[in-house]
């Protein structure tokens, strides 16, 4: 029912307290994510069981998605505004999932914020057409997810992040270009030297090609309704309250509160739920428009008139 200007004086003070970089949640999430990835790979190699390999492929794909979300966080300087934070994010989040560097992703994503749902919004431009128009028949959506799962969209996902020449948004490059090539060459050489290259192909490259694109599409559908040119944020962005099992199955760093990220891009993922609680307290929420879980949301978009 309103934005920042509709909050009470105390509410605006609370919002100010919630704003700003949060390096500890960022770095701890990054560390826990990598620990869980390495532990899953180690257990999979030890058990050498097909069923656990299948579990590991899916699980690691969800952790790769967390790395992608951390790139997004640092795009808004929500780890730190110091160049070291861009470097750490590139080395431990961006480059491992073969996504463009933080500085290049920033050119796309910050344009999405600056030119929201106009012809200058890169996200809006590349998410046109029947694949992104709802309501959609359930079997059509299933076929899109199946295409992702079969590896049919990963390279399109990467190429779609290319920057238009006229994009004026700039972000300083903190690491030299040659380092990225050395980075990948070193990983390949070390994996061959230690005899784990097959494990990396199975448990890193395969999730990257097959699982991550499914999650990226799923997440994008949950964030925005893309066929609304010049649409307001409230008209095109859902708020979904997740159950505990949904948060455990697919951690999305509070992206289900995505409208608050667009209202307040300077607030870290760890505080978005608190912003929602603040808006509830201030009486600015239409509870009938809040979705209780993914199932309720997908029922709505698949059956919408």
mmCIF file of C-alpha atoms in Angstrom:
data_model
loop_
_atom_site.group_PDB
_atom_site.id
_atom_site.type_symbol
_atom_site.label_atom_id
_atom_site.label_comp_id
_atom_site.label_asym_id
_atom_site.label_seq_id
_atom_site.Cartn_x
_atom_site.Cartn_y
_atom_site.Cartn_z
ATOM 1 C CA UNK A 1 0.000 0.000 0.000
ATOM 2 C CA UNK A 2 3.005 2.293 -0.046
ATOM 3 C CA UNK A 3 6.763 2.661 -0.042
ATOM 4 C CA UNK A 4 9.486 4.314 1.979
ATOM 5 C CA UNK A 5 7.725 7.681 2.141
ATOM 6 C CA UNK A 6 4.638 6.072 3.695
ATOM 7 C CA UNK A 7 6.530 4.670 6.666
ATOM 8 C CA UNK A 8 6.294 6.354 10.042
ATOM 9 C CA UNK A 9 9.267 8.271 11.410
ATOM 10 C CA UNK A 10 10.203 5.285 13.560
ATOM 11 C CA UNK A 11 9.762 2.997 10.557
ATOM 12 C CA UNK A 12 12.129 5.100 8.443
ATOM 13 C CA UNK A 13 14.689 5.004 11.260
ATOM 14 C CA UNK A 14 14.418 1.213 11.372
ATOM 15 C CA UNK A 15 14.799 1.051 7.604
ATOM 16 C CA UNK A 16 17.973 3.122 7.858
ATOM 17 C CA UNK A 17 19.340 0.683 10.450
ATOM 18 C CA UNK A 18 18.689 -2.193 8.051
ATOM 19 C CA UNK A 19 20.443 -0.491 5.125
ATOM 20 C CA UNK A 20 24.064 -0.999 4.155
ATOM 21 C CA UNK A 21 26.649 -3.677 3.490
ATOM 22 C CA UNK A 22 26.623 -6.796 5.652
ATOM 23 C CA UNK A 23 30.021 -8.494 5.096
ATOM 24 C CA UNK A 24 29.632 -11.114 7.850
ATOM 25 C CA UNK A 25 26.386 -12.686 6.512
ATOM 26 C CA UNK A 26 27.786 -12.474 2.972
ATOM 27 C CA UNK A 27 31.134 -14.125 3.725
ATOM 28 C CA UNK A 28 29.652 -16.707 6.095
ATOM 29 C CA UNK A 29 27.094 -17.701 3.450
ATOM 30 C CA UNK A 30 29.900 -17.991 0.888
ATOM 31 C CA UNK A 31 32.002 -20.125 3.249
ATOM 32 C CA UNK A 32 29.130 -22.427 4.287
ATOM 33 C CA UNK A 33 28.139 -22.869 0.644
ATOM 34 C CA UNK A 34 31.618 -24.008 -0.340
ATOM 35 C CA UNK A 35 31.951 -26.259 2.711
ATOM 36 C CA UNK A 36 28.685 -27.974 1.798
ATOM 37 C CA UNK A 37 29.804 -28.386 -1.822
ATOM 38 C CA UNK A 38 33.185 -29.890 -0.907
ATOM 39 C CA UNK A 39 31.619 -32.151 1.752
ATOM 40 C CA UNK A 40 28.984 -33.414 -0.698
ATOM 41 C CA UNK A 41 31.631 -34.177 -3.312
ATOM 42 C CA UNK A 42 33.770 -36.007 -0.747
ATOM 43 C CA UNK A 43 30.858 -38.124 0.487
ATOM 44 C CA UNK A 44 29.802 -38.900 -3.086
ATOM 45 C CA UNK A 45 33.319 -40.083 -3.973
ATOM 46 C CA UNK A 46 33.466 -42.176 -0.790
ATOM 47 C CA UNK A 47 30.030 -43.785 -1.210
ATOM 48 C CA UNK A 48 30.336 -44.223 -4.992
ATOM 49 C CA UNK A 49 26.580 -44.883 -5.232
ATOM 50 C CA UNK A 50 24.378 -43.837 -8.138
ATOM 51 C CA UNK A 51 21.564 -42.600 -5.900
ATOM 52 C CA UNK A 52 23.922 -40.328 -3.960
ATOM 53 C CA UNK A 53 25.515 -39.014 -7.149
ATOM 54 C CA UNK A 54 22.028 -38.021 -8.346
ATOM 55 C CA UNK A 55 21.329 -36.308 -5.029
ATOM 56 C CA UNK A 56 24.719 -34.567 -5.163
ATOM 57 C CA UNK A 57 24.117 -33.242 -8.698
ATOM 58 C CA UNK A 58 20.839 -31.624 -7.625
ATOM 59 C CA UNK A 59 22.167 -30.385 -4.284
ATOM 60 C CA UNK A 60 25.291 -28.829 -5.785
ATOM 61 C CA UNK A 61 23.146 -27.147 -8.449
ATOM 62 C CA UNK A 62 21.213 -25.398 -5.671
ATOM 63 C CA UNK A 63 24.505 -24.263 -4.089
ATOM 64 C CA UNK A 64 25.710 -22.936 -7.449
ATOM 65 C CA UNK A 65 22.558 -20.846 -7.477
ATOM 66 C CA UNK A 66 23.533 -19.387 -4.092
ATOM 67 C CA UNK A 67 26.883 -18.368 -5.597
ATOM 68 C CA UNK A 68 24.972 -16.607 -8.367
ATOM 69 C CA UNK A 69 22.839 -14.782 -5.817
ATOM 70 C CA UNK A 70 25.969 -13.647 -3.971
ATOM 71 C CA UNK A 71 27.236 -12.137 -7.242
ATOM 72 C CA UNK A 72 23.978 -10.220 -7.319
ATOM 73 C CA UNK A 73 24.490 -9.057 -3.728
ATOM 74 C CA UNK A 74 27.961 -7.696 -4.389
ATOM 75 C CA UNK A 75 26.712 -6.020 -7.550
ATOM 76 C CA UNK A 76 24.941 -3.708 -5.086
ATOM 77 C CA UNK A 77 28.068 -3.559 -2.859
ATOM 78 C CA UNK A 78 26.241 -5.464 -0.129
ATOM 79 C CA UNK A 79 29.372 -7.293 0.991
ATOM 80 C CA UNK A 80 31.554 -4.198 0.831
ATOM 81 C CA UNK A 81 32.202 -1.211 -1.414
ATOM 82 C CA UNK A 82 35.942 -1.941 -1.231
ATOM 83 C CA UNK A 83 37.489 -3.495 -4.391
ATOM 84 C CA UNK A 84 38.567 -6.575 -2.412
ATOM 85 C CA UNK A 85 34.913 -7.631 -2.183
ATOM 86 C CA UNK A 86 34.555 -7.649 -5.977
ATOM 87 C CA UNK A 87 37.756 -9.691 -6.223
ATOM 88 C CA UNK A 88 36.608 -12.256 -3.637
ATOM 89 C CA UNK A 89 33.199 -12.545 -5.292
ATOM 90 C CA UNK A 90 34.771 -13.104 -8.718
ATOM 91 C CA UNK A 91 37.194 -15.737 -7.425
ATOM 92 C CA UNK A 92 34.762 -17.708 -5.270
ATOM 93 C CA UNK A 93 31.336 -17.089 -6.833
ATOM 94 C CA UNK A 94 31.413 -15.664 -10.363
ATOM 95 C CA UNK A 95 34.262 -17.500 -12.050
ATOM 96 C CA UNK A 96 33.440 -20.953 -10.588
ATOM 97 C CA UNK A 97 29.984 -20.918 -12.223
ATOM 98 C CA UNK A 98 31.361 -19.428 -15.456
ATOM 99 C CA UNK A 99 29.266 -16.302 -15.090
ATOM 100 C CA UNK A 100 30.616 -12.955 -16.204
ATOM 101 C CA UNK A 101 32.551 -11.041 -13.586
ATOM 102 C CA UNK A 102 30.840 -8.846 -11.028
ATOM 103 C CA UNK A 103 31.751 -5.734 -12.996
ATOM 104 C CA UNK A 104 30.122 -7.032 -16.182
ATOM 105 C CA UNK A 105 27.069 -8.452 -14.433
ATOM 106 C CA UNK A 106 26.597 -5.075 -12.773
ATOM 107 C CA UNK A 107 26.172 -3.449 -16.181
ATOM 108 C CA UNK A 108 23.225 -5.723 -16.935
ATOM 109 C CA UNK A 109 21.620 -5.860 -13.533
ATOM 110 C CA UNK A 110 21.946 -2.198 -12.592
ATOM 111 C CA UNK A 111 20.401 -1.315 -15.954
ATOM 112 C CA UNK A 112 17.469 -3.544 -14.951
ATOM 113 C CA UNK A 113 17.047 -1.403 -11.846
ATOM 114 C CA UNK A 114 17.587 1.921 -13.592
ATOM 115 C CA UNK A 115 15.299 1.250 -16.572
ATOM 116 C CA UNK A 116 12.842 -1.129 -14.943
ATOM 117 C CA UNK A 117 10.504 -2.768 -17.464
ATOM 118 C CA UNK A 118 11.266 -0.404 -20.322
ATOM 119 C CA UNK A 119 12.941 -1.051 -23.658
ATOM 120 C CA UNK A 120 16.266 -0.201 -21.997
ATOM 121 C CA UNK A 121 15.884 -2.942 -19.372
ATOM 122 C CA UNK A 122 18.062 -5.916 -20.464
ATOM 123 C CA UNK A 123 16.041 -8.392 -18.382
ATOM 124 C CA UNK A 124 12.765 -7.191 -19.842
ATOM 125 C CA UNK A 125 14.120 -7.311 -23.402
ATOM 126 C CA UNK A 126 15.443 -10.877 -23.224
ATOM 127 C CA UNK A 127 12.405 -12.238 -21.408
ATOM 128 C CA UNK A 128 9.831 -11.440 -24.041
ATOM 129 C CA UNK A 129 7.701 -13.886 -25.962
ATOM 130 C CA UNK A 130 5.603 -16.923 -25.184
ATOM 131 C CA UNK A 131 8.232 -18.584 -22.968
ATOM 132 C CA UNK A 132 7.778 -15.765 -20.444
ATOM 133 C CA UNK A 133 4.087 -14.951 -20.895
ATOM 134 C CA UNK A 134 1.553 -16.144 -18.321
ATOM 135 C CA UNK A 135 -0.939 -17.689 -17.917
ATOM 136 C CA UNK A 136 0.709 -20.684 -19.534
ATOM 137 C CA UNK A 137 -0.506 -24.233 -19.930
ATOM 138 C CA UNK A 138 1.159 -26.467 -17.303
ATOM 139 C CA UNK A 139 2.524 -28.861 -19.925
ATOM 140 C CA UNK A 140 4.166 -25.929 -21.763
ATOM 141 C CA UNK A 141 5.926 -24.837 -18.576
ATOM 142 C CA UNK A 142 6.960 -28.434 -17.930
ATOM 143 C CA UNK A 143 8.519 -28.641 -21.419
ATOM 144 C CA UNK A 144 10.490 -25.449 -20.773
ATOM 145 C CA UNK A 145 11.889 -26.869 -17.541
ATOM 146 C CA UNK A 146 12.631 -30.139 -19.348
ATOM 147 C CA UNK A 147 14.557 -28.237 -22.023
ATOM 148 C CA UNK A 148 16.608 -26.586 -19.271
ATOM 149 C CA UNK A 149 17.188 -29.946 -17.607
ATOM 150 C CA UNK A 150 18.421 -31.444 -20.882
ATOM 151 C CA UNK A 151 21.093 -28.767 -21.191
ATOM 152 C CA UNK A 152 19.344 -26.801 -23.915
ATOM 153 C CA UNK A 153 19.561 -23.338 -22.350
ATOM 154 C CA UNK A 154 22.833 -22.981 -20.407
ATOM 155 C CA UNK A 155 24.816 -21.341 -23.189
ATOM 156 C CA UNK A 156 21.887 -19.066 -24.004
ATOM 157 C CA UNK A 157 21.816 -18.119 -20.323
ATOM 158 C CA UNK A 158 25.484 -17.114 -20.469
ATOM 159 C CA UNK A 159 25.263 -15.319 -23.828
ATOM 160 C CA UNK A 160 22.194 -13.363 -22.708
ATOM 161 C CA UNK A 161 24.363 -11.599 -20.139
ATOM 162 C CA UNK A 162 26.324 -9.816 -22.876
ATOM 163 C CA UNK A 163 26.324 -6.068 -22.569
ATOM 164 C CA UNK A 164 24.771 -3.738 -25.108
ATOM 165 C CA UNK A 165 27.286 -1.200 -26.406
ATOM 166 C CA UNK A 166 25.063 1.726 -25.507
ATOM 167 C CA UNK A 167 24.893 0.686 -21.856
ATOM 168 C CA UNK A 168 26.528 3.536 -19.944
ATOM 169 C CA UNK A 169 26.772 1.783 -16.574
ATOM 170 C CA UNK A 170 30.419 1.217 -15.627
ATOM 171 C CA UNK A 171 32.118 -0.773 -12.847
ATOM 172 C CA UNK A 172 35.930 -0.767 -12.419
ATOM 173 C CA UNK A 173 37.632 -4.085 -13.171
ATOM 174 C CA UNK A 174 39.535 -5.183 -10.081
ATOM 175 C CA UNK A 175 41.321 -8.260 -11.458
ATOM 176 C CA UNK A 176 43.395 -8.436 -14.675
ATOM 177 C CA UNK A 177 41.839 -10.265 -17.624
ATOM 178 C CA UNK A 178 44.691 -12.771 -17.912
ATOM 179 C CA UNK A 179 44.056 -14.015 -14.363
ATOM 180 C CA UNK A 180 40.742 -15.596 -15.370
ATOM 181 C CA UNK A 181 42.431 -17.760 -18.011
ATOM 182 C CA UNK A 182 45.141 -18.729 -15.510
ATOM 183 C CA UNK A 183 42.405 -19.506 -12.976
ATOM 184 C CA UNK A 184 40.634 -22.011 -15.255
ATOM 185 C CA UNK A 185 43.883 -23.492 -16.550
ATOM 186 C CA UNK A 186 45.056 -24.095 -12.980
ATOM 187 C CA UNK A 187 41.818 -25.823 -11.988
ATOM 188 C CA UNK A 188 41.979 -28.110 -15.024
ATOM 189 C CA UNK A 189 45.671 -28.922 -14.434
ATOM 190 C CA UNK A 190 45.199 -29.618 -10.719
ATOM 191 C CA UNK A 191 42.112 -31.760 -11.286
ATOM 192 C CA UNK A 192 44.045 -33.897 -13.792
ATOM 193 C CA UNK A 193 47.110 -34.034 -11.505
ATOM 194 C CA UNK A 194 45.056 -35.271 -8.530
ATOM 195 C CA UNK A 195 42.867 -37.528 -10.649
ATOM 196 C CA UNK A 196 39.571 -35.849 -9.773
ATOM 197 C CA UNK A 197 38.669 -34.414 -13.188
ATOM 198 C CA UNK A 198 35.924 -36.991 -13.735
ATOM 199 C CA UNK A 199 34.405 -36.126 -10.359
ATOM 200 C CA UNK A 200 34.444 -32.429 -11.239
ATOM 201 C CA UNK A 201 32.790 -33.091 -14.593
ATOM 202 C CA UNK A 202 30.064 -35.120 -12.923
ATOM 203 C CA UNK A 203 29.478 -33.044 -9.800
ATOM 204 C CA UNK A 204 30.327 -29.536 -10.954
ATOM 205 C CA UNK A 205 29.969 -29.185 -14.718
ATOM 206 C CA UNK A 206 26.849 -31.359 -14.965
ATOM 207 C CA UNK A 207 24.891 -29.414 -12.304
ATOM 208 C CA UNK A 208 26.027 -26.217 -14.010
ATOM 209 C CA UNK A 209 24.686 -27.367 -17.377
ATOM 210 C CA UNK A 210 21.510 -29.144 -16.294
ATOM 211 C CA UNK A 211 20.344 -28.097 -12.822
ATOM 212 C CA UNK A 212 21.294 -24.418 -12.543
ATOM 213 C CA UNK A 213 19.329 -23.305 -15.660
ATOM 214 C CA UNK A 214 16.170 -24.907 -14.219
ATOM 215 C CA UNK A 215 16.628 -22.984 -10.976
ATOM 216 C CA UNK A 216 17.391 -19.745 -12.811
ATOM 217 C CA UNK A 217 14.150 -19.994 -14.822
ATOM 218 C CA UNK A 218 12.164 -20.975 -11.739
ATOM 219 C CA UNK A 219 13.585 -18.035 -9.807
ATOM 220 C CA UNK A 220 12.968 -15.558 -12.620
ATOM 221 C CA UNK A 221 9.333 -16.640 -12.877
ATOM 222 C CA UNK A 222 8.950 -16.143 -9.130
ATOM 223 C CA UNK A 223 10.517 -12.670 -9.225
ATOM 224 C CA UNK A 224 8.641 -10.869 -12.002
ATOM 225 C CA UNK A 225 5.798 -11.045 -14.479
ATOM 226 C CA UNK A 226 7.646 -9.967 -17.611
ATOM 227 C CA UNK A 227 4.939 -9.093 -20.124
ATOM 228 C CA UNK A 228 4.001 -5.755 -18.515
ATOM 229 C CA UNK A 229 5.711 -2.930 -20.423
ATOM 230 C CA UNK A 230 6.318 0.079 -18.163
ATOM 231 C CA UNK A 231 4.611 -1.858 -15.386
ATOM 232 C CA UNK A 232 4.936 -0.702 -11.827
ATOM 233 C CA UNK A 233 7.019 -2.783 -9.447
ATOM 234 C CA UNK A 234 3.852 -3.660 -7.493
ATOM 235 C CA UNK A 235 2.151 -4.924 -10.664
ATOM 236 C CA UNK A 236 4.990 -7.145 -11.796
ATOM 237 C CA UNK A 237 6.743 -8.415 -8.646
ATOM 238 C CA UNK A 238 5.379 -11.092 -6.337
ATOM 239 C CA UNK A 239 5.957 -11.595 -2.623
ATOM 240 C CA UNK A 240 6.023 -15.258 -1.620
ATOM 241 C CA UNK A 241 6.190 -16.440 1.997
ATOM 242 C CA UNK A 242 8.063 -19.747 1.967
ATOM 243 C CA UNK A 243 7.580 -22.759 4.179
ATOM 244 C CA UNK A 244 10.613 -24.120 6.038
ATOM 245 C CA UNK A 245 10.904 -27.091 3.689
ATOM 246 C CA UNK A 246 10.828 -24.768 0.666
ATOM 247 C CA UNK A 247 13.650 -22.661 2.105
ATOM 248 C CA UNK A 248 15.657 -25.817 2.828
ATOM 249 C CA UNK A 249 15.020 -27.392 -0.574
ATOM 250 C CA UNK A 250 15.860 -24.296 -2.607
ATOM 251 C CA UNK A 251 17.680 -21.560 -0.666
ATOM 252 C CA UNK A 252 17.231 -18.253 -2.521
ATOM 253 C CA UNK A 253 18.619 -15.744 -0.020
ATOM 254 C CA UNK A 254 15.220 -14.122 0.587
ATOM 255 C CA UNK A 255 14.654 -13.380 -3.108
ATOM 256 C CA UNK A 256 11.030 -14.279 -2.439
ATOM 257 C CA UNK A 257 10.858 -10.778 -0.898
ATOM 258 C CA UNK A 258 12.032 -9.369 -4.202
ATOM 259 C CA UNK A 259 9.840 -6.269 -4.224
ATOM 260 C CA UNK A 260 11.749 -4.888 -1.236
ATOM 261 C CA UNK A 261 15.025 -5.383 -3.076
ATOM 262 C CA UNK A 262 13.712 -3.111 -5.842
ATOM 263 C CA UNK A 263 12.423 -0.595 -3.334
ATOM 264 C CA UNK A 264 15.639 -0.653 -1.320
ATOM 265 C CA UNK A 265 18.582 -2.163 -3.293
ATOM 266 C CA UNK A 266 20.946 -1.044 -0.532
ATOM 267 C CA UNK A 267 19.518 -3.590 1.920
ATOM 268 C CA UNK A 268 21.240 -6.968 2.235
ATOM 269 C CA UNK A 269 19.430 -10.262 1.641
ATOM 270 C CA UNK A 270 19.705 -11.025 5.358
ATOM 271 C CA UNK A 271 17.439 -8.074 6.195
ATOM 272 C CA UNK A 272 14.720 -8.348 3.532
ATOM 273 C CA UNK A 273 12.478 -10.453 5.775
ATOM 274 C CA UNK A 274 12.797 -7.753 8.442
ATOM 275 C CA UNK A 275 11.703 -5.147 5.894
ATOM 276 C CA UNK A 276 8.584 -7.204 5.158
ATOM 277 C CA UNK A 277 7.870 -7.436 8.893
ATOM 278 C CA UNK A 278 8.282 -3.650 9.117
ATOM 279 C CA UNK A 279 5.800 -3.078 6.282
ATOM 280 C CA UNK A 280 3.363 -5.442 7.971
ATOM 281 C CA UNK A 281 3.736 -3.575 11.247
ATOM 282 C CA UNK A 282 3.099 -0.274 9.448
ATOM 283 C CA UNK A 283 -0.091 -1.625 7.838
ATOM 284 C CA UNK A 284 1.236 -1.344 4.275
ATOM 285 C CA UNK A 285 0.592 -4.940 3.217
ATOM 286 C CA UNK A 286 -2.475 -6.299 1.421
ATOM 287 C CA UNK A 287 -2.364 -9.792 2.874
ATOM 288 C CA UNK A 288 -4.634 -11.213 0.167
ATOM 289 C CA UNK A 289 -1.930 -10.409 -2.399
ATOM 290 C CA UNK A 290 0.819 -12.303 -0.551
ATOM 291 C CA UNK A 291 1.398 -15.869 -1.754
ATOM 292 C CA UNK A 292 1.829 -18.581 0.867
ATOM 293 C CA UNK A 293 4.366 -20.876 -0.774
ATOM 294 C CA UNK A 294 5.435 -21.661 -4.327
ATOM 295 C CA UNK A 295 2.397 -23.857 -5.008
ATOM 296 C CA UNK A 296 -0.007 -20.977 -4.377
ATOM 297 C CA UNK A 297 2.030 -18.709 -6.642
ATOM 298 C CA UNK A 298 2.239 -21.164 -9.538
ATOM 299 C CA UNK A 299 -1.467 -21.938 -9.256
ATOM 300 C CA UNK A 300 -2.077 -18.223 -9.655
ATOM 301 C CA UNK A 301 0.164 -17.618 -12.680
ATOM 302 C CA UNK A 302 -0.926 -20.781 -14.504
ATOM 303 C CA UNK A 303 -4.641 -20.137 -13.991
ATOM 304 C CA UNK A 304 -4.715 -16.347 -14.089
ATOM 305 C CA UNK A 305 -7.527 -14.944 -16.286
#
